[in-house]
Short mmCIF file of C-alpha atoms and ligand atoms in Angstrom, two decimals:
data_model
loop_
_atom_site.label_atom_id
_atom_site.label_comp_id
_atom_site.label_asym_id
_atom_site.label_seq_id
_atom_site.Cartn_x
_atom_site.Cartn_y
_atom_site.Cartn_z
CA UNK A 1 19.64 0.37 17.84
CA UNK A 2 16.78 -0.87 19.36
CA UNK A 3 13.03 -1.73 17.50
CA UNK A 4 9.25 -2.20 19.30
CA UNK A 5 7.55 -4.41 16.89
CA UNK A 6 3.64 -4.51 17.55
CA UNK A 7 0.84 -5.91 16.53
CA UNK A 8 2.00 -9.63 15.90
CA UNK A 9 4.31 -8.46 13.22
CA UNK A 10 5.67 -11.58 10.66
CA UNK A 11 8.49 -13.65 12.39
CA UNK A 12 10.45 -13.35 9.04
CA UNK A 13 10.75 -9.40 10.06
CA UNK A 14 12.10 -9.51 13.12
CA UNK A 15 14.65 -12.25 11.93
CA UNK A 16 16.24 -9.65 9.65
CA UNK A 17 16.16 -6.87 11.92
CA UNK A 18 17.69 -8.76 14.18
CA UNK A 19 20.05 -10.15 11.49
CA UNK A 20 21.27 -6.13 11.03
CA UNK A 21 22.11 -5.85 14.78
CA UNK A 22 19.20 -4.20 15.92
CA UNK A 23 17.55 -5.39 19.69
CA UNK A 24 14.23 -6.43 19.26
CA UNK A 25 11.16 -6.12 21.41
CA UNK A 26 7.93 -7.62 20.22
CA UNK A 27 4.14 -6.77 21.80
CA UNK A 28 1.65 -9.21 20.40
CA UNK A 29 -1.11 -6.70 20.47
CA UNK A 30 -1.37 -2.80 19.44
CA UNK A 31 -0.31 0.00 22.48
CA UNK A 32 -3.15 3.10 23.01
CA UNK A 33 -1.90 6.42 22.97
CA UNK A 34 -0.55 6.44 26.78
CA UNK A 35 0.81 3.20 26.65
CA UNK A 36 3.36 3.83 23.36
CA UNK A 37 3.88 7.20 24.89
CA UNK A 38 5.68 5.18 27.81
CA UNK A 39 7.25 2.98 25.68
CA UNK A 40 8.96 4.90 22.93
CA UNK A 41 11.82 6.50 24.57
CA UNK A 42 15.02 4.99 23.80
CA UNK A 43 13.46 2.99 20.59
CA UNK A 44 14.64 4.22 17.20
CA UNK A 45 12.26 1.57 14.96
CA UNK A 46 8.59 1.26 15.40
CA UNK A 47 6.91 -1.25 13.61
CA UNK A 48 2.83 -1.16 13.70
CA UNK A 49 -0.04 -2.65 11.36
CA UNK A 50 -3.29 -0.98 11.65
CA UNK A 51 -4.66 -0.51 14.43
CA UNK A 52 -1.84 1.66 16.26
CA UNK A 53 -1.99 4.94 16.18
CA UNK A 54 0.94 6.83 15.74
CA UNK A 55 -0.12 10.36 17.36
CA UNK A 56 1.17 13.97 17.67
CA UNK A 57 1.58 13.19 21.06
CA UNK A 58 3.38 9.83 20.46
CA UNK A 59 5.47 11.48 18.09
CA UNK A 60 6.46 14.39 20.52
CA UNK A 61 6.98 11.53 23.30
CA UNK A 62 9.67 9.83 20.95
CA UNK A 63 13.24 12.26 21.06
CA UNK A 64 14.75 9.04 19.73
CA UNK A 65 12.74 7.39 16.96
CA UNK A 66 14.23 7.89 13.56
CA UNK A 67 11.54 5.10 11.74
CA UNK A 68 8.56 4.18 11.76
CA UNK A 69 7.26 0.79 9.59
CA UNK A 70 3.50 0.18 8.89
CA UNK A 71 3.83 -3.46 8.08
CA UNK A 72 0.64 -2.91 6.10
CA UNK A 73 -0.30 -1.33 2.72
CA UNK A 74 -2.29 1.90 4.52
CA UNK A 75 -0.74 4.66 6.60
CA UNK A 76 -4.12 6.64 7.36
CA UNK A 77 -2.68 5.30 11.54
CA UNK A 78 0.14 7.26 11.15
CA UNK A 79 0.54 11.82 11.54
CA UNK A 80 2.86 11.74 8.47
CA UNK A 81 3.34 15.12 8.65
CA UNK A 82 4.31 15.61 11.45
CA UNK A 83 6.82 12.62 11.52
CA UNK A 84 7.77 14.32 8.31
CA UNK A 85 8.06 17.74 10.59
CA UNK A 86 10.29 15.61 13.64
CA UNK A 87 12.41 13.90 10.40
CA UNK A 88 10.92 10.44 11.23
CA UNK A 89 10.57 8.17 8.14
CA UNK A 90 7.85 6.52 7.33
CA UNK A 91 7.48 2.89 5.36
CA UNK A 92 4.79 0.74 4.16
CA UNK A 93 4.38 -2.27 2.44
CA UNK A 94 2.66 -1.21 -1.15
CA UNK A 95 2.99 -3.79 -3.10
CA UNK A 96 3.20 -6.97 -0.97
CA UNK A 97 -0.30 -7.83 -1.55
CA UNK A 98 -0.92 -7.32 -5.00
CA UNK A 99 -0.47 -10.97 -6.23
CA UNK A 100 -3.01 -12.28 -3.36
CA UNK A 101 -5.44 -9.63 -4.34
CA UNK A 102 -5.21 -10.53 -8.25
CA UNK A 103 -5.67 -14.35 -7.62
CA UNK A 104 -8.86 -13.92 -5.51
CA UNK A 105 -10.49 -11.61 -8.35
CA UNK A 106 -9.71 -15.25 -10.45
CA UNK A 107 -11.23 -17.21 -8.45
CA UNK A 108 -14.03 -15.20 -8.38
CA UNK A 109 -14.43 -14.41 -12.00
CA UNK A 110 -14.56 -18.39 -12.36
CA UNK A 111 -16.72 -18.57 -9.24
CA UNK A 112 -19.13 -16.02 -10.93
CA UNK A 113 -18.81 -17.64 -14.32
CA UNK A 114 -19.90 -21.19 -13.01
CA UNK A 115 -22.28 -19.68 -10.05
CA UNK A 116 -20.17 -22.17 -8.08
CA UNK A 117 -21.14 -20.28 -4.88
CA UNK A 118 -24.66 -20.91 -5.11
CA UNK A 119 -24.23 -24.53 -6.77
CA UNK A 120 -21.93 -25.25 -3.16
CA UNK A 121 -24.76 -23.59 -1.20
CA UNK A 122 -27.75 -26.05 -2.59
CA UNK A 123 -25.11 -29.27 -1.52
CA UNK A 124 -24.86 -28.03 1.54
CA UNK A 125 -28.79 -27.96 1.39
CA UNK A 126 -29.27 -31.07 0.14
CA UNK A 127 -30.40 -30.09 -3.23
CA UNK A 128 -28.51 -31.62 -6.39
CA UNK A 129 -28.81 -29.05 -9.08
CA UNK A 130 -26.90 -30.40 -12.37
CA UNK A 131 -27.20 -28.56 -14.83
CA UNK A 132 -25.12 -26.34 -17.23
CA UNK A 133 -27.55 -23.27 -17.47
CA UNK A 134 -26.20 -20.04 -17.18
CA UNK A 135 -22.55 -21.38 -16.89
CA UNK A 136 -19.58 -20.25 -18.91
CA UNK A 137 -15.81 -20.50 -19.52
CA UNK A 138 -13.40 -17.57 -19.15
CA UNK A 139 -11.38 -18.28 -21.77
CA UNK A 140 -12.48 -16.07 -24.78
CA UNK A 141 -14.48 -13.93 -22.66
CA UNK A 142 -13.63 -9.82 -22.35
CA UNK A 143 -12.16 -8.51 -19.06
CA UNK A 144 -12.30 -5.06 -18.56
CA UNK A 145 -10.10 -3.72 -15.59
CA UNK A 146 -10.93 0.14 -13.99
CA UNK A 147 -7.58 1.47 -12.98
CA UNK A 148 -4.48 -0.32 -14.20
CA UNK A 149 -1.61 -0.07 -11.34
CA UNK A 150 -0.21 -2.39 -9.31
CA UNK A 151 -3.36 -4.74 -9.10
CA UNK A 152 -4.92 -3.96 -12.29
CA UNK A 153 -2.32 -4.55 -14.81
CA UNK A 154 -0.75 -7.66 -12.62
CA UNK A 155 -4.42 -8.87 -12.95
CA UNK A 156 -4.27 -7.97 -16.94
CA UNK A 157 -1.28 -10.69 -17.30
CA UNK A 158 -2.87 -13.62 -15.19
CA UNK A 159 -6.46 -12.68 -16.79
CA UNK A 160 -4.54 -13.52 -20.35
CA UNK A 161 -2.95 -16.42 -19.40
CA UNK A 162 -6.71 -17.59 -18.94
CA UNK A 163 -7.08 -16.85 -22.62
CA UNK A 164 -9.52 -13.49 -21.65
CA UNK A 165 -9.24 -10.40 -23.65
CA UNK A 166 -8.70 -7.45 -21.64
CA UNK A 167 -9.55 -3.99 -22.33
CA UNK A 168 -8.39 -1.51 -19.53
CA UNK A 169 -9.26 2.23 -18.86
CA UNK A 170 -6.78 4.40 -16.23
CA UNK A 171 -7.14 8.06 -15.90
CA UNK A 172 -3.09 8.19 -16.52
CA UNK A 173 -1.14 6.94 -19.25
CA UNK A 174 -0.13 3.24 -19.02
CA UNK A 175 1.81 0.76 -20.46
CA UNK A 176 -0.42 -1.70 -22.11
CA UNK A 177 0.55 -5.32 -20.93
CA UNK A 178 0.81 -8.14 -23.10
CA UNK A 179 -2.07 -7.91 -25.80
CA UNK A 180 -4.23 -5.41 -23.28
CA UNK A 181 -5.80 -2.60 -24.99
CA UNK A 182 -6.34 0.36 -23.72
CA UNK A 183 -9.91 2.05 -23.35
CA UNK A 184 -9.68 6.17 -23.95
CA UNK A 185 -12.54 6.71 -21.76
CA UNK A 186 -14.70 4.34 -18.94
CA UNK A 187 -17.80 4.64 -21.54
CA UNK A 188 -15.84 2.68 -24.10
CA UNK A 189 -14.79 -0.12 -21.60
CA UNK A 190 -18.08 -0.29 -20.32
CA UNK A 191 -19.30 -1.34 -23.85
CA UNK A 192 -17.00 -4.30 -24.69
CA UNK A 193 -16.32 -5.86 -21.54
CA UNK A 194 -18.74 -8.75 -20.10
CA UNK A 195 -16.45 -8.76 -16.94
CA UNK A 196 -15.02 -5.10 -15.20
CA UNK A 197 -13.28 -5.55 -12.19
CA UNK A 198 -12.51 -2.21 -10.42
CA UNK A 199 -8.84 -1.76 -8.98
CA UNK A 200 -8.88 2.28 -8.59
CA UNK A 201 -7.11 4.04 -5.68
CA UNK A 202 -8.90 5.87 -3.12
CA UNK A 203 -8.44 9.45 -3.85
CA UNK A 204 -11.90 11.24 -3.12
CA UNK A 205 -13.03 12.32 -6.81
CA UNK A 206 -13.17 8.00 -6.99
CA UNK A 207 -16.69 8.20 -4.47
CA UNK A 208 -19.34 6.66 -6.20
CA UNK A 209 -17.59 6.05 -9.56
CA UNK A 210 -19.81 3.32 -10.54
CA UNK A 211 -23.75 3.52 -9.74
CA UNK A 212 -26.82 3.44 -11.62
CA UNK A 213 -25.79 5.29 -14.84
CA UNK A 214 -22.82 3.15 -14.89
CA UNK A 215 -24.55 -0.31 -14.70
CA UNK A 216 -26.87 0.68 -16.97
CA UNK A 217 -24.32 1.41 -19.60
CA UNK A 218 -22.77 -2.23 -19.03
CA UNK A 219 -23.49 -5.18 -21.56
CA UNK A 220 -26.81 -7.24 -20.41
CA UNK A 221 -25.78 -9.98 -17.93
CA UNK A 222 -22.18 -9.16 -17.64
CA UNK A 223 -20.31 -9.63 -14.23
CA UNK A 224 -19.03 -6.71 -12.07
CA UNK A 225 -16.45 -7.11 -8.99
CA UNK A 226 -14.66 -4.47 -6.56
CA UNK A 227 -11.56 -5.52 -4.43
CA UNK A 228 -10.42 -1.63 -4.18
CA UNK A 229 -12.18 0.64 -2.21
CA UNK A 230 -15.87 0.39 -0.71
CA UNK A 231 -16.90 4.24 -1.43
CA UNK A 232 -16.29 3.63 -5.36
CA UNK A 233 -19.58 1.86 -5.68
CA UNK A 234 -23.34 2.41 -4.99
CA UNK A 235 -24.18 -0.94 -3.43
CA UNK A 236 -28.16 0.14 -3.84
CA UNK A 237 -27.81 0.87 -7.18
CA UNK A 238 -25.96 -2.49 -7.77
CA UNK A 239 -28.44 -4.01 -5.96
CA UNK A 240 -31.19 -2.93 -8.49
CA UNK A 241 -28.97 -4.01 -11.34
CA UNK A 242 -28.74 -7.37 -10.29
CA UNK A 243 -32.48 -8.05 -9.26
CA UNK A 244 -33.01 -6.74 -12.34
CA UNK A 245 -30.97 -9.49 -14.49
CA UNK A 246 -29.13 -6.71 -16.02
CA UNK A 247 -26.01 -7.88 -14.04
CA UNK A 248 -25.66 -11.79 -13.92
CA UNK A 249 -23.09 -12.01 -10.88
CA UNK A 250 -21.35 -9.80 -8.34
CA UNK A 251 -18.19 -10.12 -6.09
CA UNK A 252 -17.84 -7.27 -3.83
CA UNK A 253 -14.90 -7.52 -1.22
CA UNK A 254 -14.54 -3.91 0.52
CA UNK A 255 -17.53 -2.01 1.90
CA UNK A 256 -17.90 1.94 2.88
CA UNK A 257 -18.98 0.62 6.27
CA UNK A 258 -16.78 -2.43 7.71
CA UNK A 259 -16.46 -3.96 10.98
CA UNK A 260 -13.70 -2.75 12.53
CA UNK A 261 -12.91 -6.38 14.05
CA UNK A 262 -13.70 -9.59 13.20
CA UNK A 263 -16.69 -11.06 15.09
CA UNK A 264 -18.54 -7.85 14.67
CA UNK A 265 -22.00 -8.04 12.96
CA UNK A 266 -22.14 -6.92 9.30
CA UNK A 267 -24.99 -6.16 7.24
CA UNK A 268 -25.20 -5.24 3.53
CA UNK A 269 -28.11 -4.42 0.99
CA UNK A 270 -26.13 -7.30 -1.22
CA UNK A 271 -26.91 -10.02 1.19
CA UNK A 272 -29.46 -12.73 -0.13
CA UNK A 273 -28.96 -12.42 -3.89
CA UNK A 274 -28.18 -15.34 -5.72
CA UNK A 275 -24.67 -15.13 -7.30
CA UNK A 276 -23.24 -12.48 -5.25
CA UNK A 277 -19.51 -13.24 -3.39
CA UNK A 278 -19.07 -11.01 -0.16
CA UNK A 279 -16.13 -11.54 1.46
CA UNK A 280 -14.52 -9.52 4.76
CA UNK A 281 -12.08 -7.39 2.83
CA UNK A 282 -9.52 -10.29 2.67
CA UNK A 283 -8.25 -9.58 -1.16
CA UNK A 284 -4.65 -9.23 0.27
CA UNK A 285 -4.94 -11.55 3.54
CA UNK A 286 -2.85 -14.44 2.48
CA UNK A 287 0.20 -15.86 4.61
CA UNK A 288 2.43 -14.90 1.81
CA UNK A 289 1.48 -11.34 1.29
CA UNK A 290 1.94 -11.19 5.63
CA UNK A 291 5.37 -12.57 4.65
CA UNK A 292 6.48 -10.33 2.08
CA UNK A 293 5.54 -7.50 4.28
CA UNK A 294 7.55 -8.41 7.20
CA UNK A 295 10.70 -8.72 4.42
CA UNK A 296 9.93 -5.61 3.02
CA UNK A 297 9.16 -3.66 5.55
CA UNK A 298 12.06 -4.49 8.09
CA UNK A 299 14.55 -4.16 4.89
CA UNK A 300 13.30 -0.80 4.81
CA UNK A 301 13.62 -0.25 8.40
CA UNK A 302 17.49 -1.95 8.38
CA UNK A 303 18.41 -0.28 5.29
CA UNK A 304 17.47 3.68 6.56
CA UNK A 305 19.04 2.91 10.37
CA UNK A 306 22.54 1.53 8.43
CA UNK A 307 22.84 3.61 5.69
CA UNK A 308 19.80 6.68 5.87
CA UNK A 309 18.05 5.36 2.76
CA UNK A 310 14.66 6.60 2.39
CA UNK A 311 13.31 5.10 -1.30
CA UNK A 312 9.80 4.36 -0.96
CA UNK A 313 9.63 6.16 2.22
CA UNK A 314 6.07 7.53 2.15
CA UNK A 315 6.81 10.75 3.92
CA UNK A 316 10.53 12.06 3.46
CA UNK A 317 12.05 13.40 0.19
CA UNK A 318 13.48 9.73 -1.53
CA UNK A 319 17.27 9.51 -1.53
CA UNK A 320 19.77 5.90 -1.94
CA UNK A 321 23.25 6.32 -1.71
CA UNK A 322 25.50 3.13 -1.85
CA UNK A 323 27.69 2.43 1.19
CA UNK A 324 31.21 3.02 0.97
CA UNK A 325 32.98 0.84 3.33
CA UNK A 326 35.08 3.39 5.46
CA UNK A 327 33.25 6.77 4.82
CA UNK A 328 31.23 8.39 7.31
CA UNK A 329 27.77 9.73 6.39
CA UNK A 330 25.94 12.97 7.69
CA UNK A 331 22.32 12.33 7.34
CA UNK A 332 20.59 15.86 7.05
CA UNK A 333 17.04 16.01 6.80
CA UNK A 334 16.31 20.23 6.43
CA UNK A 335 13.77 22.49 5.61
CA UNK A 336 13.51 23.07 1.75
CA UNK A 337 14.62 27.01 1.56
CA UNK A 338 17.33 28.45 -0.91
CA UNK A 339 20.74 28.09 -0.14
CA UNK A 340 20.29 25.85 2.50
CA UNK A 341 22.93 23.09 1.08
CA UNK A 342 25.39 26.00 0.58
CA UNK A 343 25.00 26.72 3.98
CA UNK A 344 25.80 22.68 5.13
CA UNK A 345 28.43 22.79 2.68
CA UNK A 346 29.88 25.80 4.30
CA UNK A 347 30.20 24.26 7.65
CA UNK A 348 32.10 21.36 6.30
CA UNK A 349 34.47 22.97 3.84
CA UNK A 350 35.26 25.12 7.40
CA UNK A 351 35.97 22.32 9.36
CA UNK A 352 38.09 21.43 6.26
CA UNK A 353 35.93 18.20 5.71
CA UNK A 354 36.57 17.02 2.10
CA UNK A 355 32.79 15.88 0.58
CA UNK A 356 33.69 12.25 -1.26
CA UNK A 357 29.90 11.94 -2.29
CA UNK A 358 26.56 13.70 -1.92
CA UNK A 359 23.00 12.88 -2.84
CA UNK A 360 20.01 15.64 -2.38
CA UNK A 361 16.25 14.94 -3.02
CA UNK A 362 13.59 17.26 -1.98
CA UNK A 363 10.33 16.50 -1.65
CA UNK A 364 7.35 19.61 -0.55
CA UNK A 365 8.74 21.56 2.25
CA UNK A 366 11.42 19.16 3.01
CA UNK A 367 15.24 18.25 2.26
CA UNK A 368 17.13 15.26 2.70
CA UNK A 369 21.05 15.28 1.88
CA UNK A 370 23.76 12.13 2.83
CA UNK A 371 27.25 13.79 2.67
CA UNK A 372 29.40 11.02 2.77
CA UNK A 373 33.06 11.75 3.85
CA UNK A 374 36.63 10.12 4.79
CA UNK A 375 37.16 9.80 8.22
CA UNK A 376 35.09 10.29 11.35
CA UNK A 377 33.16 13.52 11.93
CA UNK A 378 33.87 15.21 14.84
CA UNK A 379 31.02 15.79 17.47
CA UNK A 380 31.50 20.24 17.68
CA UNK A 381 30.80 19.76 13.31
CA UNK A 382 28.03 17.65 14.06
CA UNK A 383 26.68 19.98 16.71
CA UNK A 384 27.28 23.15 13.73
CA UNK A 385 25.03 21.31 11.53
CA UNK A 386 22.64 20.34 14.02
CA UNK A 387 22.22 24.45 15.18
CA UNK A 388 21.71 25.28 11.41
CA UNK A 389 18.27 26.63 11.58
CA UNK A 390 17.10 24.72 8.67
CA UNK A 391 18.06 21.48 10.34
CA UNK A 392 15.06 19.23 11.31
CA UNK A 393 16.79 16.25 11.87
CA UNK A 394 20.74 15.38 11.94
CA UNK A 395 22.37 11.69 12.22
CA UNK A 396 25.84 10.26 11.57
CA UNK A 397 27.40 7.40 10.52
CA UNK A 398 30.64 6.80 11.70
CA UNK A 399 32.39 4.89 8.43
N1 LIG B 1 -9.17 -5.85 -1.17
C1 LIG B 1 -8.00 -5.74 -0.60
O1 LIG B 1 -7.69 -6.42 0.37
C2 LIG B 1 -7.01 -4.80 -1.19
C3 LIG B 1 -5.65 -5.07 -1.06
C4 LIG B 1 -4.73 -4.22 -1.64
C5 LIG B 1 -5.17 -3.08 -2.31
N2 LIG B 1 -6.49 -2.82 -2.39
C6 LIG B 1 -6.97 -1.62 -3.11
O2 LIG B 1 -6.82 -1.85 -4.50
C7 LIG B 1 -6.72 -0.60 -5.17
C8 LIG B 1 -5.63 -0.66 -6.22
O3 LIG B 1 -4.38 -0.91 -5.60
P1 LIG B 1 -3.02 -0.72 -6.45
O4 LIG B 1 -1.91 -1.13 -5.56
O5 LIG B 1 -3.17 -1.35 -7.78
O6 LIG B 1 -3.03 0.87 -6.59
P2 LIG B 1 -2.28 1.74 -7.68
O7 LIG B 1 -2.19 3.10 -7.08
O8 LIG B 1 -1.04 1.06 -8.14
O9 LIG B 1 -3.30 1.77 -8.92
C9 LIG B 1 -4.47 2.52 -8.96
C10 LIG B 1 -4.69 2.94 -10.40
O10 LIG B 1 -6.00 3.47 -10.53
C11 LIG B 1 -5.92 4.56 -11.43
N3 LIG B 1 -7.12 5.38 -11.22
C12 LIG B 1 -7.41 6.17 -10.16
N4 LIG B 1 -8.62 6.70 -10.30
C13 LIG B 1 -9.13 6.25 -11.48
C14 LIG B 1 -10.35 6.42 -12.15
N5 LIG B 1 -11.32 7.17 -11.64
N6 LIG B 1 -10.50 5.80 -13.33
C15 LIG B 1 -9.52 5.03 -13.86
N7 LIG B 1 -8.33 4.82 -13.27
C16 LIG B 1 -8.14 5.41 -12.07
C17 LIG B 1 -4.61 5.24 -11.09
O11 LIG B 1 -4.15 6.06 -12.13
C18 LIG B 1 -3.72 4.02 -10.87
O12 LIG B 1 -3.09 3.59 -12.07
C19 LIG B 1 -6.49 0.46 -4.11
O13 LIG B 1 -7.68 1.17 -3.88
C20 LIG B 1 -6.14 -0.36 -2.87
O14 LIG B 1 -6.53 0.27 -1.68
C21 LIG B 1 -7.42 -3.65 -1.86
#
């Protein structure tokens, strides 16, 4: 089994890829079209971060590639359908930055709280500005978080520890964590929080979810932060809110424009106003999240070449089955019609194969089944599974 590892990837996932028995081959920087078109055949892993693309034409240049990894949290780089279409997994790395994310929004909620970046700004001028005006604690102050997944609701536990009281509002039902409450509707968190941090997902009803009515409606010189997604807010509006004094402090970390690398010139209406944190869009860039991924990631990777798992996979139907030392496994990736596993299970009870364990999941226009049997599976069964017409992708395990 052999893996192409671009784009710098963390040292900690190519240790346990290489740990599982799979060759290696790193390229510091990312490959353009033509360039991973020529160097995909015979590699079964890919592992990118952003700024590969993984093409139609890649994907059709790539007979062997069973995997691909986005050691990343986004997979906008990668045709998931039709690596879903060829059979080819996809994994990313969703939750490996969550923790770095929901320490930055503390230090800036403390930063905001004790305008601490314009306080470091007059030192650096010269000017010694002592003076407790217009600086709070956190503790006993309200929090309320927009959109309580991964980010939000880790962000809800730290927040408490702080002594904050958090109110949240998601548009699905969730748990409340610790002594969060939960807001029915944005309106109502709007009203009782003197912090709201936004942690939404990008689906496209979230453009412009907070602008000018929404600042309005927020409690007089409260603070307001976004670390999600830089289409949620209007920056003018927010702009006007804090010129205003309505809004006492802002921390904005993602932008609907960005840079695409680092060097590039960036502009933003937010620039020049006291109390207002920009940073590059570096909520998750911390050594350990880079770390995490690499683990994650390549487990994923190791764990579908050995044994066909795909849980968490973002673009095949989810299914674990536990390795039985000895069996053999058919991994059958299939289109999703009616009788389709009758028809698999046809072609083994012919060949007289006795099924010791089987595991389904479906997912859209897709099937995945692992058939796990005793001894090896002939090559002319294989071949009878492979000319099924449903079959989009066939691999064995020998046990
Ligand atoms: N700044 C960074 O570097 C950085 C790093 C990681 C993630 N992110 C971004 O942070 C955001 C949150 O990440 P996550 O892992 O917690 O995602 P998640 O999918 O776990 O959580 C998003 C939550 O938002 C809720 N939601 C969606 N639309 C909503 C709306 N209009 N009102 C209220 N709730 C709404 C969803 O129901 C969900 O619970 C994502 O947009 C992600 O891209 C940014």
């Amino acid at each position: 089994m052999k893996a192409l590892l671009l784009e710098n990837i963390h040292p900690e996932g190519i240790r346990l890829l290489t740990e599982r028995g799979v060759e290696v081959e790193t390229v510091v920087g990312a490959l353009d079209e033509a360039e991973l078109v020529a160097r995909l055949p015979g590699v079964q892993l890919l592992g990118i971060r952003s700024k590969t693309n993984v093409t139609r034409a890649a994907l059709d240049a790539a007979p062997d590639l069973l995997a691909v990894g986005a050691f990343c949290i986004g997979t906008n780089q990668i045709d998931l359908a039709t690596a879903a279409e060829r059979g080819v997994a996809v994994f990313n790395a969703p939750f490996s930055n969550t923790r770095s994310v929901v320490e930055l929004v503390i230090a800036e909620i403390i930063a905001l709280a004790r305008h601490l970046t314009d306080k470091n700004a007059a030192m650096h001028a010269g000017v010694w500005d002592k003076s407790a005006k217009g600086a709070h604690e956190v503790r006993g102050r309200t929090l309320g978080i927009v959109g309580y997944g991964n980010i939000g609701s880790q962000l809800s536990v730290v927040a408490e520890a702080l002594g904050m009281t958090v109110y949240y509002y998601d548009v699905a039902d969730k748990l409340a964590l610790g002594n969060a409450q939960r807001c029915a509707t944005l309106d109502e968190l709007l009203e009782v929080a003197e912090t709201v941090s936004l942690h939404v997902d990008g689906r496209p009803g979230n453009a412009g979810l907070f602008g000018a009515e929404q600042f309005a409606k927020m409690r007089p010189r409260s603070l307001f932060l976004n670390l999600c997604r830089g289409i949620v807010v209007d920056h003018d509006a927010l702009r006007d809110s804090l010129l205003s004094g309505h809004l006492a402090g802002a921390a904005m970390d993602v932008f609907a424009s960005e840079p695409k690398a680092s060097g590039e010139g960036f502009t933003s209406v937010l620039q020049g106003i006291p109390n207002v944190i920009l940073t590059p869009h570096v909520g998750g860039s911390t050594q350990e999240a880079q770390e995490d991924i690499g683990r994650y990631v390549a487990t994923k990777l190791g764990d579908y070449a050995n044994g066909g798992a795909t849980s968490m996979s973002v673009n095949l139907p989810q299914v674990v089955a536990a390795v039985e030392p000895g069996r053999s496994r058919i991994l059958h990736v299939h289109r999703n019609v009616p009788g389709v596993l009758a028809r698999v299970n046809t072609v083994l009870g012919d060949a007289g194969v006795n099924i010791e364990g089987q595991t389904l999941s479906t997912r859209g226009e897709l099937g995945y089944v692992i058939t796990d049997t005793v001894g090896p599976v002939r090559p002319e069964l294989a071949e009878r599974l492979r000319d099924l017409p449903e079959t989009v992708r066939l691999r064995v395990l020998a046990g």
